[in-house]
């Protein structure tokens, strides 16, 4: 049984009501995404509220909204926010992303998402996990197009995806008119095949794309110095 809570340095995430628990993907995205000079951010698919709270911790001036379709997860994310030091700057809304895009009066400097990307995997019989894990409710194309509608002119969309989904991402980016700003290939263990891809996307093609890699664990399964440094402000 999963631990009902996950304690970070400045806040605690309770997760017993959420289908998808705290995992490496969400923590990676929350710590990796650029937040400097960001004044308003949106977490699309807020889940437990983890990424929204990480962004609020990292940038003292940012106001963060989260949108979450599952009512139980939305309630738990709101409770996690209320119990954190960042309650005045983070708000979670129960809504579909599509409806939120059509009705939101705000635009955002940054949109982040750990999206429901298991497009071709076996469907999970549990409905809550199905909603959290699959793209039935929010496709990658829908996420990119909706984000474009909400982003400020210089705004950024930050995602974490399976590495093998990069070709599909590039096809959708070309259709939508988005470009890489940053791209980090994530290796779970030294010497292993890449598993995840962290990207920041923008409307205007930059003069140069920052491309690098991150190895999470060495051959002895210990955290690498680079991963430890990335998580320095969060992991106990």
PDB file of C-alpha atoms in Angstrom:
ATOM      1  CA  UNK A   1       0.000   0.000   0.000  1.00  0.00           C
ATOM      2  CA  UNK A   2       1.335   3.450  -0.890  1.00  0.00           C
ATOM      3  CA  UNK A   3       2.390   5.804   1.862  1.00  0.00           C
ATOM      4  CA  UNK A   4      -0.568   8.167   2.512  1.00  0.00           C
ATOM      5  CA  UNK A   5       1.780  11.152   2.541  1.00  0.00           C
ATOM      6  CA  UNK A   6       5.127  12.315   1.167  1.00  0.00           C
ATOM      7  CA  UNK A   7       7.057  14.884   3.171  1.00  0.00           C
ATOM      8  CA  UNK A   8       9.242  17.477   1.460  1.00  0.00           C
ATOM      9  CA  UNK A   9      11.381  20.151   3.119  1.00  0.00           C
ATOM     10  CA  UNK A  10       8.733  22.880   3.085  1.00  0.00           C
ATOM     11  CA  UNK A  11       5.426  21.052   2.564  1.00  0.00           C
ATOM     12  CA  UNK A  12       3.735  17.669   2.815  1.00  0.00           C
ATOM     13  CA  UNK A  13       1.746  15.954   0.077  1.00  0.00           C
ATOM     14  CA  UNK A  14      -1.086  13.729   1.250  1.00  0.00           C
ATOM     15  CA  UNK A  15      -2.103  11.352  -1.510  1.00  0.00           C
ATOM     16  CA  UNK A  16      -4.537   8.737  -0.189  1.00  0.00           C
ATOM     17  CA  UNK A  17      -7.406  10.206  -2.251  1.00  0.00           C
ATOM     18  CA  UNK A  18      -5.419  10.553  -5.478  1.00  0.00           C
ATOM     19  CA  UNK A  19      -5.187   7.907  -8.184  1.00  0.00           C
ATOM     20  CA  UNK A  20      -1.651   8.843  -9.173  1.00  0.00           C
ATOM     21  CA  UNK A  21       0.803   9.204  -6.295  1.00  0.00           C
ATOM     22  CA  UNK A  22       3.918  11.320  -5.914  1.00  0.00           C
ATOM     23  CA  UNK A  23       6.500  10.010  -8.358  1.00  0.00           C
ATOM     24  CA  UNK A  24       9.837  10.895  -9.876  1.00  0.00           C
ATOM     25  CA  UNK A  25       8.270  12.391 -13.016  1.00  0.00           C
ATOM     26  CA  UNK A  26       6.330  15.076 -11.180  1.00  0.00           C
ATOM     27  CA  UNK A  27       9.205  15.942  -8.875  1.00  0.00           C
ATOM     28  CA  UNK A  28      11.595  16.173 -11.820  1.00  0.00           C
ATOM     29  CA  UNK A  29       9.310  18.528 -13.726  1.00  0.00           C
ATOM     30  CA  UNK A  30       8.669  20.725 -10.702  1.00  0.00           C
ATOM     31  CA  UNK A  31      12.381  21.110  -9.962  1.00  0.00           C
ATOM     32  CA  UNK A  32      13.636  21.362 -13.570  1.00  0.00           C
ATOM     33  CA  UNK A  33      11.204  23.858 -15.083  1.00  0.00           C
ATOM     34  CA  UNK A  34      12.467  27.423 -15.357  1.00  0.00           C
ATOM     35  CA  UNK A  35      10.512  29.763 -13.077  1.00  0.00           C
ATOM     36  CA  UNK A  36      12.632  32.933 -12.987  1.00  0.00           C
ATOM     37  CA  UNK A  37      10.537  36.070 -13.545  1.00  0.00           C
ATOM     38  CA  UNK A  38       7.368  33.974 -13.826  1.00  0.00           C
ATOM     39  CA  UNK A  39       4.365  35.821 -12.392  1.00  0.00           C
ATOM     40  CA  UNK A  40       1.510  33.445 -13.202  1.00  0.00           C
ATOM     41  CA  UNK A  41       1.734  29.685 -13.769  1.00  0.00           C
ATOM     42  CA  UNK A  42      -0.747  26.904 -14.477  1.00  0.00           C
ATOM     43  CA  UNK A  43      -0.433  23.211 -13.638  1.00  0.00           C
ATOM     44  CA  UNK A  44      -2.589  21.294 -16.137  1.00  0.00           C
ATOM     45  CA  UNK A  45      -3.624  18.090 -14.383  1.00  0.00           C
ATOM     46  CA  UNK A  46      -2.691  19.143 -10.854  1.00  0.00           C
ATOM     47  CA  UNK A  47      -3.140  15.739  -9.191  1.00  0.00           C
ATOM     48  CA  UNK A  48      -1.922  16.032  -5.598  1.00  0.00           C
ATOM     49  CA  UNK A  49      -0.832  19.659  -6.093  1.00  0.00           C
ATOM     50  CA  UNK A  50       2.840  18.658  -5.981  1.00  0.00           C
ATOM     51  CA  UNK A  51       4.133  20.555  -9.026  1.00  0.00           C
ATOM     52  CA  UNK A  52       2.104  23.673  -8.230  1.00  0.00           C
ATOM     53  CA  UNK A  53       3.588  23.780  -4.726  1.00  0.00           C
ATOM     54  CA  UNK A  54       7.125  23.191  -6.005  1.00  0.00           C
ATOM     55  CA  UNK A  55       6.790  26.131  -8.383  1.00  0.00           C
ATOM     56  CA  UNK A  56       5.391  28.322  -5.604  1.00  0.00           C
ATOM     57  CA  UNK A  57       8.333  27.393  -3.366  1.00  0.00           C
ATOM     58  CA  UNK A  58      10.888  28.165  -6.071  1.00  0.00           C
ATOM     59  CA  UNK A  59       9.530  31.570  -7.144  1.00  0.00           C
ATOM     60  CA  UNK A  60       8.239  33.844  -4.381  1.00  0.00           C
ATOM     61  CA  UNK A  61       6.390  36.199  -6.738  1.00  0.00           C
ATOM     62  CA  UNK A  62       4.450  33.619  -8.740  1.00  0.00           C
ATOM     63  CA  UNK A  63       0.703  32.970  -8.493  1.00  0.00           C
ATOM     64  CA  UNK A  64      -0.064  29.355  -9.401  1.00  0.00           C
ATOM     65  CA  UNK A  65      -3.351  27.879 -10.594  1.00  0.00           C
ATOM     66  CA  UNK A  66      -3.990  24.178 -10.927  1.00  0.00           C
ATOM     67  CA  UNK A  67      -6.754  22.499 -12.904  1.00  0.00           C
ATOM     68  CA  UNK A  68      -7.786  18.925 -12.099  1.00  0.00           C
ATOM     69  CA  UNK A  69     -10.667  16.854 -13.470  1.00  0.00           C
ATOM     70  CA  UNK A  70     -10.967  14.280 -10.662  1.00  0.00           C
ATOM     71  CA  UNK A  71     -13.053  15.606  -7.730  1.00  0.00           C
ATOM     72  CA  UNK A  72     -11.241  13.615  -5.018  1.00  0.00           C
ATOM     73  CA  UNK A  73      -7.811  14.634  -6.304  1.00  0.00           C
ATOM     74  CA  UNK A  74      -8.965  18.244  -6.549  1.00  0.00           C
ATOM     75  CA  UNK A  75     -10.117  18.202  -2.923  1.00  0.00           C
ATOM     76  CA  UNK A  76      -6.871  16.632  -1.769  1.00  0.00           C
ATOM     77  CA  UNK A  77      -4.729  19.041  -3.780  1.00  0.00           C
ATOM     78  CA  UNK A  78      -6.667  21.952  -2.274  1.00  0.00           C
ATOM     79  CA  UNK A  79      -6.092  20.516   1.213  1.00  0.00           C
ATOM     80  CA  UNK A  80      -2.363  20.076   0.532  1.00  0.00           C
ATOM     81  CA  UNK A  81      -2.178  23.685  -0.650  1.00  0.00           C
ATOM     82  CA  UNK A  82      -4.111  24.956   2.390  1.00  0.00           C
ATOM     83  CA  UNK A  83      -1.690  23.173   4.739  1.00  0.00           C
ATOM     84  CA  UNK A  84       1.385  24.593   2.971  1.00  0.00           C
ATOM     85  CA  UNK A  85       3.225  27.911   3.439  1.00  0.00           C
ATOM     86  CA  UNK A  86       2.075  28.917  -0.071  1.00  0.00           C
ATOM     87  CA  UNK A  87      -1.695  28.785   0.396  1.00  0.00           C
ATOM     88  CA  UNK A  88      -2.229  32.429  -0.557  1.00  0.00           C
ATOM     89  CA  UNK A  89      -0.504  31.984  -3.931  1.00  0.00           C
ATOM     90  CA  UNK A  90      -1.859  28.623  -5.136  1.00  0.00           C
ATOM     91  CA  UNK A  91      -5.444  27.818  -6.192  1.00  0.00           C
ATOM     92  CA  UNK A  92      -6.804  24.550  -7.556  1.00  0.00           C
ATOM     93  CA  UNK A  93      -9.890  24.375  -9.778  1.00  0.00           C
ATOM     94  CA  UNK A  94     -11.971  21.308 -10.574  1.00  0.00           C
ATOM     95  CA  UNK A  95     -12.487  21.408 -14.325  1.00  0.00           C
ATOM     96  CA  UNK A  96     -11.513  19.792 -17.602  1.00  0.00           C
ATOM     97  CA  UNK A  97      -8.555  21.432 -19.280  1.00  0.00           C
ATOM     98  CA  UNK A  98     -10.607  22.079 -22.405  1.00  0.00           C
ATOM     99  CA  UNK A  99     -13.325  23.930 -20.481  1.00  0.00           C
ATOM    100  CA  UNK A 100     -10.738  25.806 -18.445  1.00  0.00           C
ATOM    101  CA  UNK A 101      -9.062  26.986 -21.656  1.00  0.00           C
ATOM    102  CA  UNK A 102     -12.371  28.270 -23.029  1.00  0.00           C
ATOM    103  CA  UNK A 103     -13.437  30.072 -19.845  1.00  0.00           C
ATOM    104  CA  UNK A 104     -10.271  31.269 -18.091  1.00  0.00           C
ATOM    105  CA  UNK A 105      -9.939  35.071 -17.947  1.00  0.00           C
ATOM    106  CA  UNK A 106      -6.188  34.760 -17.321  1.00  0.00           C
ATOM    107  CA  UNK A 107      -3.102  34.103 -19.393  1.00  0.00           C
ATOM    108  CA  UNK A 108       0.028  32.422 -18.071  1.00  0.00           C
ATOM    109  CA  UNK A 109       3.779  32.930 -18.313  1.00  0.00           C
ATOM    110  CA  UNK A 110       4.276  29.217 -17.668  1.00  0.00           C
ATOM    111  CA  UNK A 111       2.142  26.120 -18.094  1.00  0.00           C
ATOM    112  CA  UNK A 112       3.428  22.813 -16.736  1.00  0.00           C
ATOM    113  CA  UNK A 113       1.998  19.353 -17.187  1.00  0.00           C
ATOM    114  CA  UNK A 114       2.888  15.796 -16.312  1.00  0.00           C
ATOM    115  CA  UNK A 115       0.328  14.648 -18.875  1.00  0.00           C
ATOM    116  CA  UNK A 116      -1.775  11.482 -19.248  1.00  0.00           C
ATOM    117  CA  UNK A 117       0.573  10.005 -21.776  1.00  0.00           C
ATOM    118  CA  UNK A 118       0.004   6.245 -21.709  1.00  0.00           C
ATOM    119  CA  UNK A 119      -1.672   6.415 -25.108  1.00  0.00           C
ATOM    120  CA  UNK A 120      -0.993   2.896 -26.296  1.00  0.00           C
ATOM    121  CA  UNK A 121      -0.772   1.073 -22.974  1.00  0.00           C
ATOM    122  CA  UNK A 122      -3.321  -1.395 -21.599  1.00  0.00           C
ATOM    123  CA  UNK A 123      -6.258   0.421 -20.053  1.00  0.00           C
ATOM    124  CA  UNK A 124      -6.378   0.317 -16.268  1.00  0.00           C
ATOM    125  CA  UNK A 125      -9.647  -1.102 -14.870  1.00  0.00           C
ATOM    126  CA  UNK A 126      -9.739   1.521 -12.122  1.00  0.00           C
ATOM    127  CA  UNK A 127     -11.536   4.565 -13.532  1.00  0.00           C
ATOM    128  CA  UNK A 128      -9.630   7.132 -11.472  1.00  0.00           C
ATOM    129  CA  UNK A 129      -6.273   5.745 -12.529  1.00  0.00           C
ATOM    130  CA  UNK A 130      -7.528   5.528 -16.107  1.00  0.00           C
ATOM    131  CA  UNK A 131      -8.383   9.232 -16.098  1.00  0.00           C
ATOM    132  CA  UNK A 132      -5.039  10.111 -14.563  1.00  0.00           C
ATOM    133  CA  UNK A 133      -2.929   7.914 -16.835  1.00  0.00           C
ATOM    134  CA  UNK A 134      -4.545   7.942 -20.265  1.00  0.00           C
ATOM    135  CA  UNK A 135      -5.147  10.637 -22.816  1.00  0.00           C
ATOM    136  CA  UNK A 136      -8.862   9.919 -23.261  1.00  0.00           C
ATOM    137  CA  UNK A 137      -9.727  13.214 -21.565  1.00  0.00           C
ATOM    138  CA  UNK A 138      -6.716  15.239 -22.718  1.00  0.00           C
ATOM    139  CA  UNK A 139      -4.695  14.340 -25.801  1.00  0.00           C
ATOM    140  CA  UNK A 140      -1.211  15.666 -26.435  1.00  0.00           C
ATOM    141  CA  UNK A 141      -2.567  17.771 -29.302  1.00  0.00           C
ATOM    142  CA  UNK A 142      -5.291  19.143 -27.047  1.00  0.00           C
ATOM    143  CA  UNK A 143      -2.734  20.009 -24.395  1.00  0.00           C
ATOM    144  CA  UNK A 144      -0.489  21.850 -26.858  1.00  0.00           C
ATOM    145  CA  UNK A 145      -3.315  23.758 -28.543  1.00  0.00           C
ATOM    146  CA  UNK A 146      -4.998  24.660 -25.277  1.00  0.00           C
ATOM    147  CA  UNK A 147      -1.719  25.849 -23.815  1.00  0.00           C
ATOM    148  CA  UNK A 148      -1.133  28.096 -26.821  1.00  0.00           C
ATOM    149  CA  UNK A 149      -4.480  29.752 -26.140  1.00  0.00           C
ATOM    150  CA  UNK A 150      -3.542  30.453 -22.511  1.00  0.00           C
ATOM    151  CA  UNK A 151       0.124  31.423 -22.779  1.00  0.00           C
ATOM    152  CA  UNK A 152       1.335  35.008 -22.781  1.00  0.00           C
ATOM    153  CA  UNK A 153       3.281  35.988 -25.949  1.00  0.00           C
ATOM    154  CA  UNK A 154       6.604  34.966 -24.400  1.00  0.00           C
ATOM    155  CA  UNK A 155       5.148  32.154 -22.317  1.00  0.00           C
ATOM    156  CA  UNK A 156       6.518  28.612 -22.019  1.00  0.00           C
ATOM    157  CA  UNK A 157       4.992  25.135 -21.852  1.00  0.00           C
ATOM    158  CA  UNK A 158       6.981  22.609 -19.809  1.00  0.00           C
ATOM    159  CA  UNK A 159       6.325  18.860 -20.098  1.00  0.00           C
ATOM    160  CA  UNK A 160       7.730  15.520 -19.053  1.00  0.00           C
ATOM    161  CA  UNK A 161       7.047  12.673 -21.473  1.00  0.00           C
ATOM    162  CA  UNK A 162       8.261   9.155 -22.233  1.00  0.00           C
ATOM    163  CA  UNK A 163      11.407   9.430 -24.344  1.00  0.00           C
ATOM    164  CA  UNK A 164       9.865   7.257 -27.052  1.00  0.00           C
ATOM    165  CA  UNK A 165       7.058   9.785 -27.513  1.00  0.00           C
ATOM    166  CA  UNK A 166       9.392  12.498 -28.806  1.00  0.00           C
ATOM    167  CA  UNK A 167       8.606  11.839 -32.472  1.00  0.00           C
ATOM    168  CA  UNK A 168       4.896  12.286 -31.796  1.00  0.00           C
ATOM    169  CA  UNK A 169       5.639  15.427 -29.800  1.00  0.00           C
ATOM    170  CA  UNK A 170       7.670  16.887 -32.663  1.00  0.00           C
ATOM    171  CA  UNK A 171       4.854  16.181 -35.121  1.00  0.00           C
ATOM    172  CA  UNK A 172       2.322  17.910 -32.854  1.00  0.00           C
ATOM    173  CA  UNK A 173       4.705  20.834 -32.275  1.00  0.00           C
ATOM    174  CA  UNK A 174       5.077  21.360 -36.023  1.00  0.00           C
ATOM    175  CA  UNK A 175       1.319  21.390 -36.447  1.00  0.00           C
ATOM    176  CA  UNK A 176       0.800  23.851 -33.595  1.00  0.00           C
ATOM    177  CA  UNK A 177       3.767  26.119 -34.335  1.00  0.00           C
ATOM    178  CA  UNK A 178       5.724  25.393 -31.165  1.00  0.00           C
ATOM    179  CA  UNK A 179       9.514  25.115 -30.828  1.00  0.00           C
ATOM    180  CA  UNK A 180      11.990  23.677 -28.340  1.00  0.00           C
ATOM    181  CA  UNK A 181      13.553  26.114 -25.910  1.00  0.00           C
ATOM    182  CA  UNK A 182      15.090  23.493 -23.594  1.00  0.00           C
ATOM    183  CA  UNK A 183      15.390  19.719 -23.920  1.00  0.00           C
ATOM    184  CA  UNK A 184      16.758  17.332 -21.280  1.00  0.00           C
ATOM    185  CA  UNK A 185      16.991  13.577 -21.848  1.00  0.00           C
ATOM    186  CA  UNK A 186      16.553  11.638 -18.584  1.00  0.00           C
ATOM    187  CA  UNK A 187      18.355   8.353 -17.931  1.00  0.00           C
ATOM    188  CA  UNK A 188      17.096   6.377 -14.889  1.00  0.00           C
ATOM    189  CA  UNK A 189      20.445   4.670 -14.294  1.00  0.00           C
ATOM    190  CA  UNK A 190      23.943   5.163 -15.672  1.00  0.00           C
ATOM    191  CA  UNK A 191      24.333   3.029 -18.781  1.00  0.00           C
ATOM    192  CA  UNK A 192      20.590   2.465 -19.245  1.00  0.00           C
ATOM    193  CA  UNK A 193      18.454   3.610 -22.145  1.00  0.00           C
ATOM    194  CA  UNK A 194      16.784   7.027 -21.820  1.00  0.00           C
ATOM    195  CA  UNK A 195      13.374   6.893 -20.171  1.00  0.00           C
ATOM    196  CA  UNK A 196      11.958  10.420 -19.999  1.00  0.00           C
ATOM    197  CA  UNK A 197      12.169  13.705 -21.858  1.00  0.00           C
ATOM    198  CA  UNK A 198      11.868  17.125 -20.188  1.00  0.00           C
ATOM    199  CA  UNK A 199      11.042  19.957 -22.573  1.00  0.00           C
ATOM    200  CA  UNK A 200      10.152  23.627 -22.565  1.00  0.00           C
ATOM    201  CA  UNK A 201       8.285  24.813 -25.655  1.00  0.00           C
ATOM    202  CA  UNK A 202       7.757  28.346 -26.976  1.00  0.00           C
ATOM    203  CA  UNK A 203       6.052  30.037 -29.941  1.00  0.00           C
ATOM    204  CA  UNK A 204       9.110  31.723 -31.419  1.00  0.00           C
ATOM    205  CA  UNK A 205      12.067  29.556 -32.415  1.00  0.00           C
ATOM    206  CA  UNK A 206      15.051  30.561 -30.232  1.00  0.00           C
ATOM    207  CA  UNK A 207      18.489  31.253 -31.651  1.00  0.00           C
ATOM    208  CA  UNK A 208      19.783  28.224 -29.746  1.00  0.00           C
ATOM    209  CA  UNK A 209      18.140  25.295 -27.965  1.00  0.00           C
ATOM    210  CA  UNK A 210      19.602  24.193 -24.641  1.00  0.00           C
ATOM    211  CA  UNK A 211      20.005  20.419 -24.904  1.00  0.00           C
ATOM    212  CA  UNK A 212      21.502  18.238 -22.192  1.00  0.00           C
ATOM    213  CA  UNK A 213      20.974  15.030 -20.240  1.00  0.00           C
ATOM    214  CA  UNK A 214      20.365  13.988 -16.644  1.00  0.00           C
ATOM    215  CA  UNK A 215      21.281  10.632 -15.072  1.00  0.00           C
ATOM    216  CA  UNK A 216      19.280   9.920 -11.914  1.00  0.00           C
ATOM    217  CA  UNK A 217      21.326   7.070 -10.414  1.00  0.00           C
ATOM    218  CA  UNK A 218      24.815   5.653 -10.826  1.00  0.00           C
ATOM    219  CA  UNK A 219      25.690   2.002 -11.360  1.00  0.00           C
ATOM    220  CA  UNK A 220      25.329   1.388  -7.624  1.00  0.00           C
ATOM    221  CA  UNK A 221      21.778   2.835  -7.710  1.00  0.00           C
ATOM    222  CA  UNK A 222      22.834   5.898  -5.722  1.00  0.00           C
ATOM    223  CA  UNK A 223      21.581   9.361  -6.686  1.00  0.00           C
ATOM    224  CA  UNK A 224      24.008  11.172  -8.932  1.00  0.00           C
ATOM    225  CA  UNK A 225      25.402  14.552  -7.809  1.00  0.00           C
ATOM    226  CA  UNK A 226      23.429  16.283 -10.589  1.00  0.00           C
ATOM    227  CA  UNK A 227      20.126  14.745  -9.492  1.00  0.00           C
ATOM    228  CA  UNK A 228      20.870  15.423  -5.820  1.00  0.00           C
ATOM    229  CA  UNK A 229      21.603  19.062  -6.606  1.00  0.00           C
ATOM    230  CA  UNK A 230      18.381  19.410  -8.599  1.00  0.00           C
ATOM    231  CA  UNK A 231      16.406  18.084  -5.615  1.00  0.00           C
ATOM    232  CA  UNK A 232      18.393  19.859  -2.939  1.00  0.00           C
ATOM    233  CA  UNK A 233      15.575  22.199  -1.896  1.00  0.00           C
ATOM    234  CA  UNK A 234      12.910  19.487  -1.793  1.00  0.00           C
ATOM    235  CA  UNK A 235      14.061  16.055  -0.649  1.00  0.00           C
ATOM    236  CA  UNK A 236      14.678  15.595   3.060  1.00  0.00           C
TER     237      UNK A 236
END
